[in-house]
Amino acid sequence: MGTMIDGRWETEANHALTENGRYIRKDSQFRNWVTADGASGFPAEAGRYHLYVSYQCPWAHRALLYRALKGLQGAIGVSIAVPNDRRMSWEFRDDGTGTTEDAAEGFAYLYEAYAAADPIYSGIASVPVLWDRARRTIVNNESSEIIRMLNSAFDAFATNKQDFYPPDLRADIDAMNEKIYAGLNNGVYRCGFAAVQAAYEEGCRQVFATLDALEAHLAGARYLVGGRITEADWRLFITLVRFDAVYHSLFRCSLRTLESYPALSAYMRDLYQQPGVAETVRIDHIVRGYFSIPRANPSRIVPLPPQDFASRLSQPHGRETMQS
Ligand SMILES: N[C@@H](CCC(=O)N[C@@H](CS)C(=O)NCC(=O)O)C(=O)O
């Protein structure tokens, strides 16, 4: 898939992904913050910041979701990558399926943004990227931080000022996030990218132990924390919505389908039906992108996307009357 070494894209090079057969995710390297008051050097402004994303990627999906939920489409632009094998890193081109050229900077490939931000950058060129058009640099490439910025720093331009990380629920949200990250968001990757049997089995059991616990919790509560939709729900949603189409099959999360969990699948429909969410879910890009990852699928034959996906997610969820 290639990677960046000293500011150049190297098609044949790869950074180590596993240790003792276990998949290890590296920390993101650009960690600046946009703030409402600009004290960080990156003041929130309309038209200044831009998101580089792919509909395939669950981490990028977090950023796209927040842009839609907060009504920031008018203030923050977006470039949508082609969900291909990333031989040259993520590519920006209109392939007729909803991908785009890069209207902000004219980058053909995402590595160009990383090289512009740091001429000696080494590491993966990942989405999402929050890009500053004024300083021509990457502000941040860590989705968990990008969504916190979109949640509050841009409220002067947001059509929805709802706070998904309210102060009174922060400790509970953080605790829930940790479980969901280890057991699911990253847990499915520990299954899919394990290099030895024992690492895969350990990852797979953790994924389903986490799903089982969430099923029990969501049978008695409409949302994860505090009886309202919070960041924890959105961070769970992006993994659930991919589960049956790619994690169950390609990543060998094989014990059960998500659809066989009644509470979790109704909960997923509930979130999918919130305003603005459905447009951010492109199951065709998700399937094509994951099955184009060479180390996960050497033949790169892409299955046809699941039938009636959007209409099944639009069915009644029956959770409106739940007490908490
Ligand atoms: N920690 C990052 C992870 C982002 C990430 O892993 N993105 C993947 C796509 S799902 C990527 O762009 N990978 C590029 C590559 O592996 O070359 C975040 O949450 O923002």
CSV table of C-alpha atoms and ligand atoms in Angstrom, one decimal:
chain,number,residue,atom,x,y,z
A,1,MET,CA,0.0,0.0,0.0
A,2,GLY,CA,3.0,2.3,0.4
A,3,THR,CA,3.9,4.9,3.0
A,4,MET,CA,5.7,8.2,3.5
A,5,ILE,CA,9.4,8.3,4.2
A,6,ASP,CA,11.2,11.6,4.8
A,7,GLY,CA,8.4,13.5,3.0
A,8,ARG,CA,8.3,11.2,-0.1
A,9,TRP,CA,5.7,8.6,-1.0
A,10,GLU,CA,7.3,5.2,-1.3
A,11,THR,CA,5.0,2.8,-3.1
A,12,GLU,CA,6.8,-0.4,-2.0
A,13,ALA,CA,7.6,0.6,1.6
A,14,ASN,CA,5.4,-0.2,4.6
A,15,HIS,CA,5.5,0.6,8.3
A,16,ALA,CA,5.4,-2.4,10.6
A,17,LEU,CA,1.8,-3.2,11.5
A,18,THR,CA,2.2,-6.1,13.9
A,19,GLU,CA,4.3,-7.1,16.9
A,20,ASN,CA,4.3,-10.8,17.7
A,21,GLY,CA,1.5,-11.2,15.2
A,22,ARG,CA,-0.7,-8.7,17.0
A,23,TYR,CA,-2.0,-5.6,15.1
A,24,ILE,CA,-0.6,-2.4,16.6
A,25,ARG,CA,-2.1,1.0,15.7
A,26,LYS,CA,0.3,3.9,15.6
A,27,ASP,CA,-0.5,7.3,17.1
A,28,SER,CA,-1.5,10.1,14.8
A,29,GLN,CA,1.2,12.8,14.4
A,30,PHE,CA,-0.5,16.1,13.8
A,31,ARG,CA,-2.2,17.2,17.0
A,32,ASN,CA,-2.9,21.0,16.9
A,33,TRP,CA,-6.4,22.4,17.8
A,34,VAL,CA,-8.8,24.8,16.2
A,35,THR,CA,-10.3,27.0,19.0
A,36,ALA,CA,-13.1,29.5,19.0
A,37,ASP,CA,-10.8,32.2,20.5
A,38,GLY,CA,-7.8,31.4,18.2
A,39,ALA,CA,-5.4,31.1,21.2
A,40,SER,CA,-4.0,28.0,19.6
A,41,GLY,CA,-3.0,29.8,16.5
A,42,PHE,CA,-5.8,28.2,14.6
A,43,PRO,CA,-8.9,30.3,15.1
A,44,ALA,CA,-12.3,28.9,14.0
A,45,GLU,CA,-13.3,30.7,10.8
A,46,ALA,CA,-15.8,29.8,8.1
A,47,GLY,CA,-14.2,28.7,4.8
A,48,ARG,CA,-10.7,28.3,6.2
A,49,TYR,CA,-10.6,24.6,7.2
A,50,HIS,CA,-11.1,21.6,5.0
A,51,LEU,CA,-11.6,17.9,5.6
A,52,TYR,CA,-9.9,15.1,3.6
A,53,VAL,CA,-12.0,11.9,4.1
A,54,SER,CA,-13.1,8.7,2.6
A,55,TYR,CA,-16.6,7.2,3.0
A,56,GLN,CA,-14.9,3.9,3.6
A,57,CYS,CA,-12.9,4.7,6.6
A,58,PRO,CA,-14.6,4.6,10.0
A,59,TRP,CA,-12.3,7.2,11.6
A,60,ALA,CA,-13.0,9.6,8.7
A,61,HIS,CA,-16.7,8.8,9.1
A,62,ARG,CA,-16.6,10.3,12.6
A,63,ALA,CA,-15.5,13.6,11.1
A,64,LEU,CA,-18.0,13.5,8.3
A,65,LEU,CA,-20.7,12.6,10.7
A,66,TYR,CA,-19.9,15.6,13.0
A,67,ARG,CA,-19.8,18.0,10.0
A,68,ALA,CA,-23.3,16.8,9.1
A,69,LEU,CA,-24.7,16.6,12.6
A,70,LYS,CA,-23.5,20.1,13.5
A,71,GLY,CA,-24.6,21.6,10.2
A,72,LEU,CA,-21.1,22.7,9.3
A,73,GLN,CA,-21.2,21.9,5.6
A,74,GLY,CA,-21.3,25.7,4.8
A,75,ALA,CA,-18.3,26.4,6.9
A,76,ILE,CA,-16.0,23.4,6.4
A,77,GLY,CA,-15.3,22.0,2.9
A,78,VAL,CA,-14.7,18.4,2.2
A,79,SER,CA,-12.8,16.3,-0.4
A,80,ILE,CA,-13.9,12.6,-0.8
A,81,ALA,CA,-11.3,10.0,-1.7
A,82,VAL,CA,-11.6,7.1,-4.1
A,83,PRO,CA,-11.9,3.8,-2.1
A,84,ASN,CA,-9.2,2.0,-4.0
A,85,ASP,CA,-6.0,0.1,-3.0
A,86,ARG,CA,-4.2,3.3,-2.0
A,87,ARG,CA,-1.1,2.4,-4.0
A,88,MET,CA,-0.4,6.1,-4.2
A,89,SER,CA,-2.2,7.0,-0.9
A,90,TRP,CA,-5.8,8.2,-1.0
A,91,GLU,CA,-6.7,9.6,-4.4
A,92,PHE,CA,-8.9,12.6,-5.1
A,93,ARG,CA,-10.7,12.3,-8.4
A,94,ASP,CA,-14.3,12.2,-9.5
A,95,ASP,CA,-14.9,8.6,-10.4
A,96,GLY,CA,-18.6,9.0,-10.8
A,97,THR,CA,-19.6,7.4,-7.5
A,98,GLY,CA,-19.5,10.5,-5.2
A,99,THR,CA,-15.8,10.9,-4.9
A,100,THR,CA,-14.3,14.3,-5.6
A,101,GLU,CA,-11.4,16.2,-6.9
A,102,ASP,CA,-9.7,18.3,-4.3
A,103,ALA,CA,-11.3,21.8,-4.7
A,104,ALA,CA,-9.3,23.2,-1.8
A,105,GLU,CA,-5.7,22.7,-2.9
A,106,GLY,CA,-5.8,20.6,-6.0
A,107,PHE,CA,-4.1,17.7,-4.4
A,108,ALA,CA,-4.3,14.5,-6.5
A,109,TYR,CA,-3.2,12.3,-3.6
A,110,LEU,CA,-3.3,12.7,0.1
A,111,TYR,CA,0.4,12.3,0.6
A,112,GLU,CA,0.8,15.7,-1.0
A,113,ALA,CA,-1.0,17.3,2.0
A,114,TYR,CA,1.3,15.5,4.4
A,115,ALA,CA,4.4,16.6,2.4
A,116,ALA,CA,3.2,20.2,2.3
A,117,ALA,CA,2.6,20.1,6.1
A,118,ASP,CA,5.9,18.5,6.9
A,119,PRO,CA,8.6,18.1,4.2
A,120,ILE,CA,10.3,15.3,6.2
A,121,TYR,CA,7.2,13.5,7.4
A,122,SER,CA,7.5,9.7,7.8
A,123,GLY,CA,4.4,7.6,8.5
A,124,ILE,CA,1.1,6.7,7.0
A,125,ALA,CA,-1.0,9.2,5.1
A,126,SER,CA,-4.3,8.6,6.8
A,127,VAL,CA,-7.7,10.1,6.7
A,128,PRO,CA,-9.3,12.1,8.2
A,129,VAL,CA,-7.2,15.2,7.9
A,130,LEU,CA,-8.3,18.6,9.1
A,131,TRP,CA,-6.5,21.0,6.8
A,132,ASP,CA,-5.9,24.8,7.3
A,133,ARG,CA,-6.1,26.5,3.9
A,134,ALA,CA,-4.7,29.8,5.3
A,135,ARG,CA,-1.5,28.3,6.7
A,136,ARG,CA,-1.4,25.4,4.2
A,137,THR,CA,-0.8,22.8,6.9
A,138,ILE,CA,-2.5,19.9,8.6
A,139,VAL,CA,-4.0,21.0,11.9
A,140,ASN,CA,-4.9,17.5,13.1
A,141,ASN,CA,-5.1,13.9,11.7
A,142,GLU,CA,-6.6,12.3,14.8
A,143,SER,CA,-10.4,11.7,14.4
A,144,SER,CA,-11.1,11.6,18.2
A,145,GLU,CA,-9.7,15.1,18.4
A,146,ILE,CA,-11.2,16.4,15.2
A,147,ILE,CA,-14.7,15.5,16.4
A,148,ARG,CA,-14.2,17.4,19.6
A,149,MET,CA,-13.2,20.5,17.6
A,150,LEU,CA,-16.2,20.2,15.3
A,151,ASN,CA,-18.4,19.6,18.4
A,152,SER,CA,-17.8,23.0,19.9
A,153,ALA,CA,-15.0,25.2,18.4
A,154,PHE,CA,-17.1,26.0,15.3
A,155,ASP,CA,-20.4,26.8,17.1
A,156,ALA,CA,-20.5,30.3,15.7
A,157,PHE,CA,-21.1,28.8,12.3
A,158,ALA,CA,-22.9,25.6,13.2
A,159,THR,CA,-26.6,25.4,12.4
A,160,ASN,CA,-27.0,22.8,15.3
A,161,LYS,CA,-25.3,23.8,18.6
A,162,GLN,CA,-26.1,20.5,20.3
A,163,ASP,CA,-23.3,19.4,22.6
A,164,PHE,CA,-22.4,15.7,22.1
A,165,TYR,CA,-19.7,15.9,24.9
A,166,PRO,CA,-21.6,17.8,27.7
A,167,PRO,CA,-19.5,18.5,30.8
A,168,ASP,CA,-21.8,16.5,33.2
A,169,LEU,CA,-21.4,13.3,31.1
A,170,ARG,CA,-17.7,13.5,30.2
A,171,ALA,CA,-16.3,11.0,32.6
A,172,ASP,CA,-19.0,8.4,31.6
A,173,ILE,CA,-18.5,9.1,27.9
A,174,ASP,CA,-14.7,8.7,28.2
A,175,ALA,CA,-15.1,5.4,30.1
A,176,MET,CA,-17.5,4.1,27.5
A,177,ASN,CA,-15.3,5.3,24.6
A,178,GLU,CA,-12.4,3.3,26.0
A,179,LYS,CA,-14.3,0.1,26.1
A,180,ILE,CA,-15.7,0.6,22.6
A,181,TYR,CA,-12.4,1.6,21.1
A,182,ALA,CA,-10.6,-1.5,22.5
A,183,GLY,CA,-13.4,-4.0,22.0
A,184,LEU,CA,-14.8,-2.8,18.7
A,185,ASN,CA,-13.5,0.3,16.8
A,186,ASN,CA,-9.9,-1.0,17.0
A,187,GLY,CA,-10.9,-4.5,18.1
A,188,VAL,CA,-12.2,-5.5,14.6
A,189,TYR,CA,-8.8,-4.5,13.2
A,190,ARG,CA,-7.1,-6.7,15.7
A,191,CYS,CA,-9.1,-9.6,14.1
A,192,GLY,CA,-8.7,-8.5,10.5
A,193,PHE,CA,-5.0,-7.7,10.6
A,194,ALA,CA,-3.8,-10.4,13.0
A,195,ALA,CA,-0.9,-12.3,11.6
A,196,VAL,CA,-1.1,-15.4,13.8
A,197,GLN,CA,-4.1,-17.6,14.9
A,198,ALA,CA,-3.9,-16.9,18.6
A,199,ALA,CA,-3.9,-13.1,18.1
A,200,TYR,CA,-6.9,-13.4,15.8
A,201,GLU,CA,-8.9,-15.5,18.3
A,202,GLU,CA,-8.1,-13.2,21.2
A,203,GLY,CA,-9.3,-10.2,19.1
A,204,CYS,CA,-12.4,-12.0,17.9
A,205,ARG,CA,-13.5,-13.1,21.4
A,206,GLN,CA,-13.0,-9.5,22.7
A,207,VAL,CA,-15.1,-8.1,19.9
A,208,PHE,CA,-18.0,-10.4,20.7
A,209,ALA,CA,-17.7,-10.0,24.5
A,210,THR,CA,-18.0,-6.3,23.9
A,211,LEU,CA,-21.0,-6.7,21.6
A,212,ASP,CA,-22.7,-9.0,24.2
A,213,ALA,CA,-22.2,-6.5,26.9
A,214,LEU,CA,-23.5,-3.6,24.8
A,215,GLU,CA,-26.5,-5.7,23.7
A,216,ALA,CA,-27.4,-6.2,27.4
A,217,HIS,CA,-26.9,-2.5,28.2
A,218,LEU,CA,-28.9,-1.2,25.2
A,219,ALA,CA,-31.8,-3.6,25.9
A,220,GLY,CA,-32.5,-1.3,28.8
A,221,ALA,CA,-31.3,2.1,27.7
A,222,ARG,CA,-32.0,3.9,24.4
A,223,TYR,CA,-28.5,5.5,24.3
A,224,LEU,CA,-25.2,4.6,25.9
A,225,VAL,CA,-24.8,7.4,28.4
A,226,GLY,CA,-27.1,9.7,30.2
A,227,GLY,CA,-30.3,9.0,28.2
A,228,ARG,CA,-29.3,11.2,25.3
A,229,ILE,CA,-27.2,10.9,22.2
A,230,THR,CA,-23.5,11.6,22.9
A,231,GLU,CA,-20.2,11.2,21.3
A,232,ALA,CA,-20.0,7.6,22.6
A,233,ASP,CA,-23.0,6.7,20.5
A,234,TRP,CA,-21.5,8.1,17.3
A,235,ARG,CA,-18.2,6.4,18.0
A,236,LEU,CA,-20.0,3.1,18.3
A,237,PHE,CA,-22.3,3.7,15.3
A,238,ILE,CA,-19.4,4.0,12.7
A,239,THR,CA,-18.3,0.4,13.6
A,240,LEU,CA,-21.8,-1.1,13.9
A,241,VAL,CA,-22.8,0.2,10.5
A,242,ARG,CA,-19.8,-1.6,8.8
A,243,PHE,CA,-20.1,-4.8,10.8
A,244,ASP,CA,-22.0,-7.2,8.7
A,245,ALA,CA,-20.8,-6.0,5.4
A,246,VAL,CA,-17.0,-6.0,6.0
A,247,TYR,CA,-16.0,-7.0,9.6
A,248,HIS,CA,-18.1,-10.1,9.8
A,249,SER,CA,-16.8,-11.4,6.5
A,250,LEU,CA,-13.5,-9.9,5.5
A,251,PHE,CA,-12.2,-9.3,9.0
A,252,ARG,CA,-13.4,-12.7,10.3
A,253,CYS,CA,-15.5,-11.3,13.1
A,254,SER,CA,-17.4,-14.5,12.6
A,255,LEU,CA,-19.3,-15.6,15.7
A,256,ARG,CA,-22.5,-13.8,14.9
A,257,THR,CA,-23.9,-11.1,12.6
A,258,LEU,CA,-24.8,-7.8,14.1
A,259,GLU,CA,-28.3,-8.2,12.7
A,260,SER,CA,-28.7,-11.2,15.1
A,261,TYR,CA,-28.4,-8.8,18.1
A,262,PRO,CA,-32.0,-7.3,18.4
A,263,ALA,CA,-31.2,-4.3,20.7
A,264,LEU,CA,-27.9,-3.3,18.9
A,265,SER,CA,-29.5,-3.5,15.4
A,266,ALA,CA,-32.5,-1.4,16.5
A,267,TYR,CA,-30.2,1.1,18.2
A,268,MET,CA,-28.2,1.3,14.9
A,269,ARG,CA,-31.3,2.1,13.0
A,270,ASP,CA,-32.3,4.8,15.5
A,271,LEU,CA,-28.9,6.5,15.0
A,272,TYR,CA,-29.0,6.1,11.3
A,273,GLN,CA,-32.4,7.9,11.2
A,274,GLN,CA,-31.1,11.0,13.0
A,275,PRO,CA,-31.1,14.0,10.7
A,276,GLY,CA,-28.1,14.2,8.3
A,277,VAL,CA,-26.7,10.7,9.2
A,278,ALA,CA,-27.9,8.6,6.3
A,279,GLU,CA,-26.1,10.7,3.7
A,280,THR,CA,-22.8,10.0,5.4
A,281,VAL,CA,-23.1,6.2,5.1
A,282,ARG,CA,-22.0,4.9,1.7
A,283,ILE,CA,-22.0,1.1,2.0
A,284,ASP,CA,-20.8,0.8,-1.6
A,285,HIS,CA,-17.6,2.7,-0.8
A,286,ILE,CA,-17.2,0.8,2.5
A,287,VAL,CA,-17.3,-2.6,0.8
A,288,ARG,CA,-15.2,-1.5,-2.2
A,289,GLY,CA,-12.6,0.2,0.1
A,290,TYR,CA,-12.1,-2.6,2.6
A,291,PHE,CA,-12.0,-5.3,0.0
A,292,SER,CA,-9.4,-3.3,-1.9
A,293,ILE,CA,-6.9,-3.5,1.0
A,294,PRO,CA,-4.3,-5.9,-0.5
A,295,ARG,CA,-3.2,-7.5,2.8
A,296,ALA,CA,-6.8,-8.2,3.8
A,297,ASN,CA,-7.9,-9.5,0.3
A,298,PRO,CA,-5.0,-10.4,-2.0
A,299,SER,CA,-7.4,-11.2,-5.0
A,300,ARG,CA,-9.0,-7.8,-4.5
A,301,ILE,CA,-12.3,-9.1,-5.8
A,302,VAL,CA,-15.0,-6.8,-4.4
A,303,PRO,CA,-18.3,-8.4,-3.3
A,304,LEU,CA,-21.5,-6.7,-4.5
A,305,PRO,CA,-22.8,-4.5,-1.7
A,306,PRO,CA,-25.6,-5.9,0.5
A,307,GLN,CA,-29.1,-5.5,-0.9
A,308,ASP,CA,-31.6,-2.9,0.4
A,309,PHE,CA,-29.0,-1.7,3.0
A,310,ALA,CA,-30.4,1.8,3.3
A,311,SER,CA,-34.1,0.7,3.3
A,312,ARG,CA,-33.4,-1.9,6.0
A,313,LEU,CA,-31.8,0.8,8.1
A,314,SER,CA,-34.8,3.0,7.5
A,315,GLN,CA,-37.2,0.5,9.0
A,316,PRO,CA,-38.9,1.5,12.4
A,317,HIS,CA,-36.7,0.9,15.4
A,318,GLY,CA,-39.3,1.1,18.1
A,319,ARG,CA,-37.0,2.7,20.7
A,320,GLU,CA,-38.8,6.1,21.0
A,321,THR,CA,-40.7,5.1,24.1
A,322,MET,CA,-37.7,3.7,26.1
A,323,GLN,CA,-37.5,5.4,29.5
A,324,SER,CA,-33.8,6.0,29.7
B,1,LIG,N1,-5.9,7.4,14.4
B,1,LIG,C1,-6.4,7.8,13.2
B,1,LIG,C2,-6.6,6.5,12.3
B,1,LIG,C3,-7.0,6.8,10.9
B,1,LIG,C4,-6.8,5.7,10.0
B,1,LIG,O1,-6.2,4.6,10.3
B,1,LIG,N2,-7.2,5.8,8.7
B,1,LIG,C5,-7.0,4.8,7.7
B,1,LIG,C6,-8.2,4.5,6.9
B,1,LIG,S1,-9.5,3.6,7.8
B,1,LIG,C7,-6.0,5.3,6.7
B,1,LIG,O2,-6.2,6.4,6.1
B,1,LIG,N3,-4.9,4.6,6.4
B,1,LIG,C8,-3.9,4.9,5.5
B,1,LIG,C9,-2.9,3.9,5.3
B,1,LIG,O3,-2.9,2.9,6.1
B,1,LIG,O4,-2.0,4.0,4.4
B,1,LIG,C10,-7.7,8.4,13.4
B,1,LIG,O5,-8.6,7.9,14.2
B,1,LIG,O6,-7.9,9.5,12.9
